[in-house]
Tab-separated table of C-alpha atoms in Angstrom:
chain	number	residue	atom	x	y	z
V	81	UNK	CA	4.980	21.821	-19.032
V	82	UNK	CA	6.853	19.537	-16.633
V	83	UNK	CA	7.545	15.942	-17.577
V	84	UNK	CA	5.187	14.451	-14.964
V	85	UNK	CA	2.322	16.807	-15.866
V	86	UNK	CA	2.642	15.766	-19.499
V	87	UNK	CA	2.484	12.083	-18.606
V	88	UNK	CA	-0.438	12.688	-16.259
V	89	UNK	CA	-2.358	14.123	-19.222
V	90	UNK	CA	-1.438	11.083	-21.344
V	91	UNK	CA	-2.569	8.823	-18.492
V	92	UNK	CA	-5.909	10.650	-18.211
V	93	UNK	CA	-6.566	10.058	-21.909
V	94	UNK	CA	-5.620	6.356	-21.657
V	95	UNK	CA	-7.881	5.792	-18.662
V	96	UNK	CA	-10.830	7.620	-20.241
V	97	UNK	CA	-10.414	5.501	-23.370
V	98	UNK	CA	-10.377	2.338	-21.245
V	99	UNK	CA	-13.588	3.422	-19.497
V	100	UNK	CA	-15.241	4.055	-22.865
V	101	UNK	CA	-13.970	0.718	-24.175
V	102	UNK	CA	-15.383	-0.987	-21.093
V	103	UNK	CA	-18.857	0.335	-21.860
V	104	UNK	CA	-18.643	-1.229	-25.323
V	105	UNK	CA	-17.246	-4.571	-24.123
V	106	UNK	CA	-19.991	-4.848	-21.499
V	107	UNK	CA	-22.564	-4.681	-24.294
V	108	UNK	CA	-21.036	-7.100	-26.781
V	109	UNK	CA	-18.793	-9.549	-24.916
V	110	UNK	CA	-19.491	-12.714	-22.967
V	111	UNK	CA	-16.812	-11.608	-20.503
V	112	UNK	CA	-17.749	-8.160	-19.071
V	113	UNK	CA	-15.116	-5.458	-18.567
V	114	UNK	CA	-16.768	-3.871	-15.526
V	115	UNK	CA	-15.936	-5.472	-12.195
V	116	UNK	CA	-18.905	-7.192	-10.537
V	117	UNK	CA	-18.010	-5.363	-7.308
V	118	UNK	CA	-18.603	-2.046	-9.076
V	119	UNK	CA	-22.190	-3.076	-9.720
V	120	UNK	CA	-22.517	-4.146	-6.083
V	121	UNK	CA	-21.257	-0.791	-4.773
V	122	UNK	CA	-23.464	1.090	-7.249
V	123	UNK	CA	-26.475	-0.848	-5.951
V	124	UNK	CA	-25.391	0.043	-2.413
V	125	UNK	CA	-25.276	3.716	-3.435
V	126	UNK	CA	-28.795	3.348	-4.866
V	127	UNK	CA	-30.044	2.070	-1.510
V	128	UNK	CA	-28.486	5.056	0.291
V	129	UNK	CA	-29.968	7.412	-2.310
V	130	UNK	CA	-33.390	5.953	-1.506
V	131	UNK	CA	-32.865	6.303	2.250
V	132	UNK	CA	-32.003	2.674	2.979
V	133	UNK	CA	-28.915	0.790	4.144
V	134	UNK	CA	-26.279	-0.129	1.515
V	135	UNK	CA	-26.124	-3.544	3.206
V	136	UNK	CA	-29.597	-4.260	1.827
V	137	UNK	CA	-27.679	-5.136	-1.312
V	138	UNK	CA	-26.563	-8.775	-1.022
V	139	UNK	CA	-22.738	-9.138	-0.902
V	140	UNK	CA	-22.158	-5.435	-0.102
V	141	UNK	CA	-19.231	-5.770	2.291
V	142	UNK	CA	-17.469	-2.423	2.172
V	143	UNK	CA	-17.493	0.767	4.180
V	144	UNK	CA	-20.675	2.819	3.523
V	145	UNK	CA	-18.303	5.674	2.604
V	146	UNK	CA	-17.583	3.919	-0.680
V	147	UNK	CA	-21.280	3.838	-1.588
V	148	UNK	CA	-21.600	7.509	-0.566
V	149	UNK	CA	-18.736	8.404	-2.929
V	150	UNK	CA	-20.604	6.649	-5.748
V	151	UNK	CA	-23.942	8.434	-5.251
V	152	UNK	CA	-23.369	10.402	-8.512
V	153	UNK	CA	-23.558	7.012	-10.277
V	154	UNK	CA	-27.301	7.160	-9.563
V	155	UNK	CA	-28.210	10.744	-10.454
V	156	UNK	CA	-25.389	11.714	-12.832
V	157	UNK	CA	-23.851	8.814	-14.794
V	158	UNK	CA	-22.994	5.173	-14.072
V	159	UNK	CA	-19.344	5.777	-15.029
V	160	UNK	CA	-18.757	8.482	-12.404
V	161	UNK	CA	-17.236	5.978	-9.973
V	162	UNK	CA	-14.795	4.685	-12.583
V	163	UNK	CA	-13.642	8.231	-13.290
V	164	UNK	CA	-13.268	8.863	-9.558
V	165	UNK	CA	-11.177	5.722	-9.066
V	166	UNK	CA	-9.057	6.606	-12.107
V	167	UNK	CA	-8.475	10.062	-10.576
V	168	UNK	CA	-7.213	8.468	-7.357
V	169	UNK	CA	-5.043	6.274	-9.566
V	170	UNK	CA	-3.341	9.442	-10.837
V	171	UNK	CA	-3.091	10.912	-7.337
V	172	UNK	CA	-1.096	7.839	-6.311
V	173	UNK	CA	1.553	8.673	-8.928
V	174	UNK	CA	1.852	12.234	-7.595
V	175	UNK	CA	2.261	11.021	-3.995
V	176	UNK	CA	4.912	8.520	-5.107
V	177	UNK	CA	6.958	11.330	-6.642
V	178	UNK	CA	6.515	13.550	-3.565
V	179	UNK	CA	7.883	10.804	-1.307
V	180	UNK	CA	10.964	10.254	-3.467
V	181	UNK	CA	11.708	13.963	-3.985
V	182	UNK	CA	11.361	14.464	-0.217
V	183	UNK	CA	14.159	11.925	0.118
V	184	UNK	CA	16.462	14.349	-1.688
V	185	UNK	CA	15.685	17.296	0.583
V	186	UNK	CA	16.235	15.197	3.702
V	187	UNK	CA	19.530	13.813	2.404
V	188	UNK	CA	20.703	17.303	1.435
V	189	UNK	CA	19.843	18.592	4.894
V	190	UNK	CA	21.567	15.678	6.635
V	191	UNK	CA	24.680	15.867	4.446
V	192	UNK	CA	24.899	19.636	4.797
V	193	UNK	CA	24.777	19.422	8.577
V	194	UNK	CA	27.495	16.755	8.563
V	195	UNK	CA	29.703	18.807	6.189
V	196	UNK	CA	29.329	22.022	8.173
V	197	UNK	CA	29.995	20.254	11.464
V	198	UNK	CA	33.120	18.544	10.107
V	199	UNK	CA	34.523	21.781	8.634
V	200	UNK	CA	33.851	23.803	11.777
V	201	UNK	CA	35.347	21.167	14.045
V	202	UNK	CA	38.435	21.012	11.850
V	203	UNK	CA	38.740	24.788	11.787
V	204	UNK	CA	38.493	25.108	15.556
V	205	UNK	CA	40.168	21.844	16.502
V	206	UNK	CA	42.855	23.737	18.391
V	207	UNK	CA	40.369	25.840	20.338
V	208	UNK	CA	40.152	25.662	24.127
V	209	UNK	CA	37.137	24.483	26.090
V	210	UNK	CA	35.298	27.791	25.640
V	211	UNK	CA	35.943	27.625	21.915
V	212	UNK	CA	34.490	24.124	21.780
V	213	UNK	CA	31.380	25.358	23.558
V	214	UNK	CA	31.037	28.138	21.008
V	215	UNK	CA	31.309	25.602	18.206
V	216	UNK	CA	28.455	23.558	19.662
V	217	UNK	CA	26.375	26.683	20.122
V	218	UNK	CA	27.077	27.752	16.531
V	219	UNK	CA	26.168	24.295	15.197
V	220	UNK	CA	22.865	24.283	17.060
V	221	UNK	CA	21.809	27.534	15.381
V	222	UNK	CA	22.563	26.487	11.815
V	223	UNK	CA	19.238	26.995	10.069
V	224	UNK	CA	17.623	24.392	7.844
V	225	UNK	CA	17.466	26.895	5.012
V	226	UNK	CA	21.179	27.579	5.235
V	227	UNK	CA	22.171	23.926	5.361
V	228	UNK	CA	19.827	23.027	2.529
V	229	UNK	CA	21.229	25.642	0.167
V	230	UNK	CA	24.895	26.046	1.116
V	231	UNK	CA	25.859	22.607	-0.132
V	232	UNK	CA	23.164	22.370	-2.778
V	233	UNK	CA	23.949	20.249	-5.850
V	234	UNK	CA	21.969	20.690	-9.053
V	235	UNK	CA	22.982	17.281	-10.363
V	236	UNK	CA	21.745	15.632	-7.156
V	237	UNK	CA	18.450	17.493	-7.351
V	238	UNK	CA	17.964	16.427	-10.961
V	239	UNK	CA	18.884	12.857	-10.048
V	240	UNK	CA	16.074	12.641	-7.506
V	241	UNK	CA	13.686	14.467	-9.828
V	242	UNK	CA	14.333	11.821	-12.482
V	243	UNK	CA	13.980	9.051	-9.914
V	244	UNK	CA	10.644	10.478	-8.781
V	245	UNK	CA	9.374	10.764	-12.336
V	246	UNK	CA	10.488	7.246	-13.213
V	247	UNK	CA	8.769	5.805	-10.136
V	248	UNK	CA	5.568	7.688	-11.028
V	249	UNK	CA	5.720	6.351	-14.603
V	250	UNK	CA	6.083	2.788	-13.270
V	251	UNK	CA	2.660	3.281	-11.699
V	252	UNK	CA	0.997	5.391	-14.403
V	253	UNK	CA	1.774	2.977	-17.232
V	254	UNK	CA	1.253	-0.297	-15.384
V	255	UNK	CA	-1.428	-1.996	-17.511
V	256	UNK	CA	-2.739	-4.073	-14.624
V	257	UNK	CA	-3.345	-1.169	-12.251
V	258	UNK	CA	-4.939	1.092	-14.846
V	259	UNK	CA	-7.296	-1.706	-15.946
V	260	UNK	CA	-8.264	-2.534	-12.356
V	261	UNK	CA	-9.145	1.114	-11.626
V	262	UNK	CA	-11.107	1.632	-14.854
V	263	UNK	CA	-13.021	-1.615	-14.317
V	264	UNK	CA	-14.484	0.056	-11.245
V	265	UNK	CA	-12.392	-1.182	-8.338
V	266	UNK	CA	-12.086	1.279	-5.436
V	267	UNK	CA	-8.790	0.057	-3.990
V	268	UNK	CA	-7.061	3.090	-5.508
V	269	UNK	CA	-8.642	5.134	-2.694
V	270	UNK	CA	-7.126	2.873	-0.029
V	271	UNK	CA	-3.741	2.843	-1.764
V	272	UNK	CA	-3.733	6.645	-1.903
V	273	UNK	CA	-4.513	6.808	1.825
V	274	UNK	CA	-1.739	4.294	2.585
V	275	UNK	CA	0.796	6.283	0.565
V	276	UNK	CA	-0.255	9.538	2.240
V	277	UNK	CA	0.203	7.934	5.655
V	278	UNK	CA	3.695	6.796	4.559
V	279	UNK	CA	4.426	10.324	3.291
V	280	UNK	CA	3.738	11.817	6.734
V	281	UNK	CA	5.470	8.951	8.547
V	282	UNK	CA	8.669	9.570	6.592
V	283	UNK	CA	8.517	13.279	7.440
V	284	UNK	CA	9.107	12.352	11.077
V	285	UNK	CA	12.856	12.744	11.442
V	286	UNK	CA	15.113	12.107	14.407
V	287	UNK	CA	16.820	15.202	15.821
V	288	UNK	CA	14.868	17.382	13.416
V	289	UNK	CA	14.833	20.211	15.937
V	290	UNK	CA	11.099	20.786	15.640
V	291	UNK	CA	9.200	18.351	17.821
V	292	UNK	CA	5.844	20.057	17.279
V	293	UNK	CA	6.128	19.551	13.536
V	294	UNK	CA	7.183	15.939	14.101
V	295	UNK	CA	4.164	15.347	16.303
V	296	UNK	CA	1.805	16.881	13.734
V	297	UNK	CA	3.242	14.557	11.101
V	298	UNK	CA	2.723	11.556	13.399
V	299	UNK	CA	-0.886	12.569	14.048
V	300	UNK	CA	-1.567	13.013	10.324
V	301	UNK	CA	0.025	9.616	9.660
V	302	UNK	CA	-2.195	8.024	12.322
V	303	UNK	CA	-5.393	9.653	11.035
V	304	UNK	CA	-4.715	8.575	7.452
V	305	UNK	CA	-3.637	5.101	8.563
V	306	UNK	CA	-6.848	4.697	10.565
V	307	UNK	CA	-8.938	5.867	7.616
V	308	UNK	CA	-7.121	3.440	5.297
V	309	UNK	CA	-7.880	0.575	7.711
V	310	UNK	CA	-11.526	1.656	7.752
V	311	UNK	CA	-11.675	1.404	3.961
V	312	UNK	CA	-9.761	-1.880	3.808
V	313	UNK	CA	-8.518	-4.057	6.662
V	314	UNK	CA	-5.162	-4.942	5.073
V	315	UNK	CA	-3.264	-1.740	6.108
V	316	UNK	CA	-3.552	-2.872	9.736
V	317	UNK	CA	-0.630	-5.219	9.004
V	318	UNK	CA	1.577	-2.137	8.425
V	319	UNK	CA	0.956	-0.915	11.979
V	320	UNK	CA	3.852	-2.757	13.625
V	321	UNK	CA	6.325	-1.429	11.028
V	322	UNK	CA	5.039	2.143	11.591
V	323	UNK	CA	5.354	1.698	15.353
V	324	UNK	CA	8.890	0.278	15.162
V	325	UNK	CA	10.041	3.030	12.793
V	326	UNK	CA	9.104	5.651	15.404
V	327	UNK	CA	11.005	3.853	18.173
V	328	UNK	CA	14.017	5.569	19.762
V	329	UNK	CA	15.874	2.256	20.133
V	330	UNK	CA	15.091	0.674	16.764
V	331	UNK	CA	18.821	0.595	15.894
V	332	UNK	CA	19.797	-0.964	19.228
V	333	UNK	CA	17.434	-3.906	19.535
V	334	UNK	CA	19.838	-6.691	20.455
V	335	UNK	CA	17.674	-9.052	22.480
V	336	UNK	CA	14.343	-9.875	24.041
V	337	UNK	CA	14.798	-7.310	26.832
V	338	UNK	CA	15.304	-4.383	24.457
V	339	UNK	CA	12.393	-5.622	22.351
V	340	UNK	CA	10.087	-5.638	25.364
V	341	UNK	CA	11.372	-2.180	26.306
V	342	UNK	CA	10.346	-0.909	22.885
V	343	UNK	CA	6.760	-2.024	23.562
V	344	UNK	CA	6.482	-1.425	27.301
V	345	UNK	CA	8.138	2.008	27.202
V	346	UNK	CA	6.822	3.691	24.041
V	347	UNK	CA	7.982	7.204	23.281
V	348	UNK	CA	5.662	10.154	22.729
V	349	UNK	CA	5.551	9.703	18.948
V	350	UNK	CA	4.519	6.064	19.268
V	351	UNK	CA	1.761	6.960	21.733
V	352	UNK	CA	0.504	9.710	19.415
V	353	UNK	CA	0.406	7.242	16.521
V	354	UNK	CA	-1.632	4.700	18.488
V	355	UNK	CA	-4.049	7.313	19.847
V	356	UNK	CA	-4.656	8.999	16.470
V	357	UNK	CA	-5.256	5.657	14.722
V	358	UNK	CA	-7.681	4.523	17.432
V	359	UNK	CA	-9.543	7.830	17.431
V	360	UNK	CA	-10.110	7.630	13.677
V	361	UNK	CA	-11.222	3.988	13.847
V	362	UNK	CA	-13.544	4.629	16.803
V	363	UNK	CA	-15.051	7.663	15.070
V	364	UNK	CA	-15.720	6.000	11.708
V	365	UNK	CA	-16.888	2.724	13.251
V	366	UNK	CA	-19.087	4.525	15.757
V	367	UNK	CA	-20.790	6.737	13.179
V	368	UNK	CA	-21.694	3.864	10.859
V	369	UNK	CA	-22.662	1.580	13.744
V	370	UNK	CA	-25.198	4.218	14.849
V	371	UNK	CA	-26.534	4.366	11.287
V	372	UNK	CA	-26.557	0.666	10.332
V	373	UNK	CA	-26.163	-1.241	13.630
V	374	UNK	CA	-24.599	-4.717	13.865
V	375	UNK	CA	-25.135	-5.340	10.158
V	376	UNK	CA	-22.377	-2.819	9.426
V	377	UNK	CA	-19.947	-4.516	11.840
V	378	UNK	CA	-20.568	-7.979	10.451
V	379	UNK	CA	-20.628	-7.222	6.738
V	380	UNK	CA	-17.718	-4.769	6.583
V	381	UNK	CA	-15.434	-6.222	9.287
V	382	UNK	CA	-16.300	-9.590	10.844
V	383	UNK	CA	-17.209	-11.257	7.537
V	384	UNK	CA	-13.661	-10.836	6.202
V	385	UNK	CA	-12.280	-12.958	9.058
V	386	UNK	CA	-14.625	-15.881	8.358
V	387	UNK	CA	-14.845	-15.500	4.593
V	388	UNK	CA	-14.685	-18.447	2.207
V	389	UNK	CA	-14.254	-17.696	-1.485
V	390	UNK	CA	-14.364	-20.603	-3.923
V	391	UNK	CA	-14.563	-18.421	-7.030
V	392	UNK	CA	-12.217	-15.794	-8.489
V	393	UNK	CA	-9.587	-16.849	-5.981
V	394	UNK	CA	-5.880	-17.223	-6.806
V	395	UNK	CA	-5.093	-18.436	-3.277
V	396	UNK	CA	-3.050	-21.520	-2.466
V	397	UNK	CA	-5.895	-22.430	-0.095
V	398	UNK	CA	-8.562	-22.219	-2.819
V	399	UNK	CA	-9.117	-25.964	-3.206
V	400	UNK	CA	-9.193	-26.509	0.562
V	401	UNK	CA	-11.971	-23.915	0.849
V	402	UNK	CA	-13.839	-25.453	-2.068
V	403	UNK	CA	-13.786	-28.914	-0.483
V	404	UNK	CA	-14.981	-27.466	2.839
V	405	UNK	CA	-17.533	-25.113	1.293
V	406	UNK	CA	-20.479	-27.330	2.342
V	407	UNK	CA	-19.599	-26.870	6.011
V	408	UNK	CA	-21.143	-23.824	7.672
V	409	UNK	CA	-18.816	-23.992	10.674
V	410	UNK	CA	-15.660	-21.914	10.880
V	411	UNK	CA	-12.694	-24.152	11.708
V	412	UNK	CA	-10.628	-22.065	14.131
V	413	UNK	CA	-7.600	-24.385	13.951
V	414	UNK	CA	-7.626	-24.205	10.163
V	415	UNK	CA	-7.864	-20.392	10.277
V	416	UNK	CA	-4.919	-20.167	12.672
V	417	UNK	CA	-2.765	-22.529	10.608
V	418	UNK	CA	-3.435	-20.588	7.403
V	419	UNK	CA	-2.790	-17.154	8.913
V	420	UNK	CA	0.297	-18.038	10.988
V	421	UNK	CA	2.846	-18.205	8.115
V	422	UNK	CA	2.075	-14.698	6.879
V	423	UNK	CA	1.768	-13.346	10.431
V	424	UNK	CA	5.199	-14.664	11.465
V	425	UNK	CA	6.823	-13.311	8.276
V	426	UNK	CA	5.176	-9.893	8.705
V	427	UNK	CA	6.417	-9.623	12.313
V	428	UNK	CA	9.977	-10.609	11.355
V	429	UNK	CA	10.047	-8.140	8.459
V	430	UNK	CA	8.668	-5.340	10.648
V	431	UNK	CA	11.450	-5.867	13.187
V	432	UNK	CA	14.248	-6.289	10.648
V	433	UNK	CA	13.404	-3.546	8.117
V	434	UNK	CA	12.348	-0.713	10.421
V	435	UNK	CA	15.592	1.149	10.952
V	436	UNK	CA	15.797	3.708	8.147
V	437	UNK	CA	13.585	5.671	5.808
V	438	UNK	CA	14.603	3.517	2.865
V	439	UNK	CA	14.320	0.125	4.533
V	440	UNK	CA	10.846	0.725	5.949
V	441	UNK	CA	9.546	1.440	2.453
V	442	UNK	CA	10.931	-1.912	1.368
V	443	UNK	CA	9.421	-3.515	4.486
V	444	UNK	CA	5.951	-2.246	3.567
V	445	UNK	CA	6.354	-3.616	0.038
V	446	UNK	CA	7.372	-7.029	1.404
V	447	UNK	CA	4.559	-7.045	3.964
V	448	UNK	CA	1.902	-6.337	1.341
V	449	UNK	CA	3.405	-8.846	-1.110
V	450	UNK	CA	3.555	-11.609	1.514
V	451	UNK	CA	0.130	-10.721	2.872
V	452	UNK	CA	-1.399	-11.192	-0.586
V	453	UNK	CA	0.653	-14.283	-1.478
V	454	UNK	CA	-0.221	-16.196	1.711
V	455	UNK	CA	-3.801	-14.958	2.039
V	456	UNK	CA	-6.732	-17.389	1.972
V	457	UNK	CA	-8.469	-15.160	-0.579
V	458	UNK	CA	-6.689	-13.472	-3.501
V	459	UNK	CA	-8.428	-11.550	-6.261
V	460	UNK	CA	-6.903	-9.375	-8.979
V	461	UNK	CA	-7.498	-6.089	-7.147
V	462	UNK	CA	-5.355	-7.309	-4.245
V	463	UNK	CA	-2.308	-6.957	-6.469
V	464	UNK	CA	-2.755	-3.181	-6.384
V	465	UNK	CA	-1.894	-3.272	-2.670
V	466	UNK	CA	1.769	-4.060	-3.295
V	467	UNK	CA	2.063	-2.646	-6.814
V	468	UNK	CA	1.331	0.824	-5.373
V	469	UNK	CA	4.346	0.430	-3.043
V	470	UNK	CA	6.727	-1.038	-5.626
V	471	UNK	CA	7.593	2.348	-7.250
V	472	UNK	CA	8.881	3.640	-3.881
V	473	UNK	CA	11.671	1.052	-3.942
V	474	UNK	CA	12.182	0.572	-7.669
V	475	UNK	CA	15.428	2.591	-7.493
V	476	UNK	CA	16.824	0.225	-4.847
V	477	UNK	CA	17.097	-2.735	-7.212
V	478	UNK	CA	20.029	-1.617	-9.334
V	479	UNK	CA	21.685	-5.010	-8.819
V	480	UNK	CA	18.960	-6.900	-10.674
V	481	UNK	CA	20.128	-8.353	-13.973
V	482	UNK	CA	18.209	-7.746	-17.180
V	483	UNK	CA	17.256	-11.426	-17.215
V	484	UNK	CA	15.715	-11.133	-13.749
V	485	UNK	CA	13.903	-7.918	-14.640
V	486	UNK	CA	12.294	-9.649	-17.623
V	487	UNK	CA	11.747	-13.028	-15.948
V	488	UNK	CA	9.924	-11.844	-12.796
V	489	UNK	CA	6.957	-10.031	-14.404
V	490	UNK	CA	6.832	-12.596	-17.229
V	491	UNK	CA	6.512	-15.523	-14.819
V	492	UNK	CA	4.051	-13.552	-12.684
V	493	UNK	CA	1.726	-12.899	-15.630
V	494	UNK	CA	2.123	-16.476	-16.907
V	495	UNK	CA	1.075	-17.757	-13.470
V	496	UNK	CA	-2.033	-15.572	-13.585
V	497	UNK	CA	-2.759	-16.598	-17.165
V	498	UNK	CA	-2.723	-20.306	-16.300
V	499	UNK	CA	-5.184	-19.740	-13.464
V	500	UNK	CA	-7.485	-17.498	-15.524
V	501	UNK	CA	-7.556	-20.017	-18.372
V	502	UNK	CA	-8.607	-22.844	-16.059
V	503	UNK	CA	-11.175	-20.563	-14.360
V	504	UNK	CA	-12.593	-19.525	-17.764
V	505	UNK	CA	-13.272	-23.156	-18.706
V	506	UNK	CA	-15.030	-23.681	-15.383
V	507	UNK	CA	-17.167	-20.537	-15.216
V	508	UNK	CA	-17.972	-19.891	-18.871
V	509	UNK	CA	-17.724	-23.328	-20.478
V	510	UNK	CA	-19.006	-25.479	-17.610
V	511	UNK	CA	-15.967	-27.783	-17.706
V	512	UNK	CA	-14.891	-29.277	-14.369
V	513	UNK	CA	-11.389	-27.820	-14.063
V	514	UNK	CA	-11.083	-27.476	-10.274
V	515	UNK	CA	-7.974	-29.674	-10.162
V	516	UNK	CA	-6.263	-27.513	-12.789
V	517	UNK	CA	-7.284	-24.319	-10.967
V	518	UNK	CA	-5.707	-25.662	-7.777
V	519	UNK	CA	-2.530	-26.653	-9.647
V	520	UNK	CA	-2.372	-23.152	-11.183
V	521	UNK	CA	-2.784	-21.665	-7.672
V	522	UNK	CA	0.191	-23.721	-6.438
V	523	UNK	CA	2.333	-22.589	-9.391
V	524	UNK	CA	1.341	-18.953	-8.849
V	525	UNK	CA	2.195	-19.206	-5.130
V	526	UNK	CA	5.664	-20.608	-5.903
V	527	UNK	CA	6.290	-17.834	-8.441
V	528	UNK	CA	5.395	-15.184	-5.855
V	529	UNK	CA	7.678	-16.739	-3.230
V	530	UNK	CA	10.566	-16.820	-5.718
V	531	UNK	CA	9.978	-13.155	-6.601
V	532	UNK	CA	10.067	-12.171	-2.910
V	533	UNK	CA	13.336	-14.056	-2.499
V	534	UNK	CA	14.900	-12.321	-5.517
V	535	UNK	CA	13.789	-8.886	-4.291
V	536	UNK	CA	15.284	-9.445	-0.833
V	537	UNK	CA	18.566	-10.737	-2.273
V	538	UNK	CA	18.933	-7.742	-4.595
V	539	UNK	CA	17.659	-4.960	-2.352
V	540	UNK	CA	20.245	-2.200	-1.848
V	541	UNK	CA	19.293	0.839	0.213
V	542	UNK	CA	22.616	2.525	-0.628
V	543	UNK	CA	21.541	2.961	-4.269
V	544	UNK	CA	19.513	6.039	-3.297
V	545	UNK	CA	22.184	8.454	-2.152
V	546	UNK	CA	23.669	11.828	-2.934
V	547	UNK	CA	26.997	11.740	-4.751
């Protein structure tokens, strides 16, 4: 049995035990284990089962697909959804390993081509013009299979196999992510779709010699990206990074003119990405609009742009929303001022970290981290958005000191703990602790900003290389 398969079995057992434990805690504890949103989605599934709209359930603000997936909760067992989300949690680990192992095959292919070309050019360096033409012709017919095996290194293959396993373990044994999934949060589905879209995006290689295969990969990336956006709106912020990665001039953007050229003269791959994403969004939105009318558009899309959340909210803007909660009007200026910092940072990161396979993975991690940190609403399940991308780049932080490795997660959990303690006194003990909750939100925000800074300073894309 392979190492990853063995750990997947261990992870299945752990998650099943957590689900069973949750059933017990729900019965005996003042603080329930099951996420309130799980009960909301289950109620939405019950409405669909009875031939009604899931939006008949107050606060149901998800895609109807999620309620459809949880229909077995009604006629089979109430824990079916938790098992389903835990299964997607395991799928994420498998996709993470696939992406990293793919890195090896691409590097082997690229290095092999470079080695063969250098040796042939050296061998025929004294050839005449006709000989040079023959060299070029010979190089163009070097098969992928030949180049991938001629210069094959077992130690390199094992290196990337270990890297893939380690990255998968980072996800499988993360206590926060496994608890969030087994509490009944469905973000594991969205994270799996995001990672699959990244998997196909990274398969699109320049000068790969097979444009049809490249185009199929772009279309698959677009379809999965569109479906991920349908499930959750946050992946839409990855779109610019995807688009820039597929640009032909991404390595030669040296001014405003070249930047405008990138947008005004998109290549075929970029057009295919846009079209496939739009087709998926139009299809899913159209189907559910026909079924549930404007209620679907408002509850699952529009609401998230005007949302105010004064409970369960780690956001820096929590106290501002609480003080303005009595007002029913949406302050457009306030919305713009709160979204601009993250929007500017996301655009800058998308332009700067879009050039290589390695750097775009880091860009997506930064985008999700910043998007959560600066958001006006932050709940615990939002952390899964960037934690699912962290294993893709975990091998690029070899320069981090042991002190930093220990300090970052420790401070991050301490920041959460301070907020949760203040929120517990408010919600379960009735003590007015709003000022302390706001102070904890400020501390948590600063901790996240410091972590982003440390990650950027210590990121090294050259740490994932063949020998």
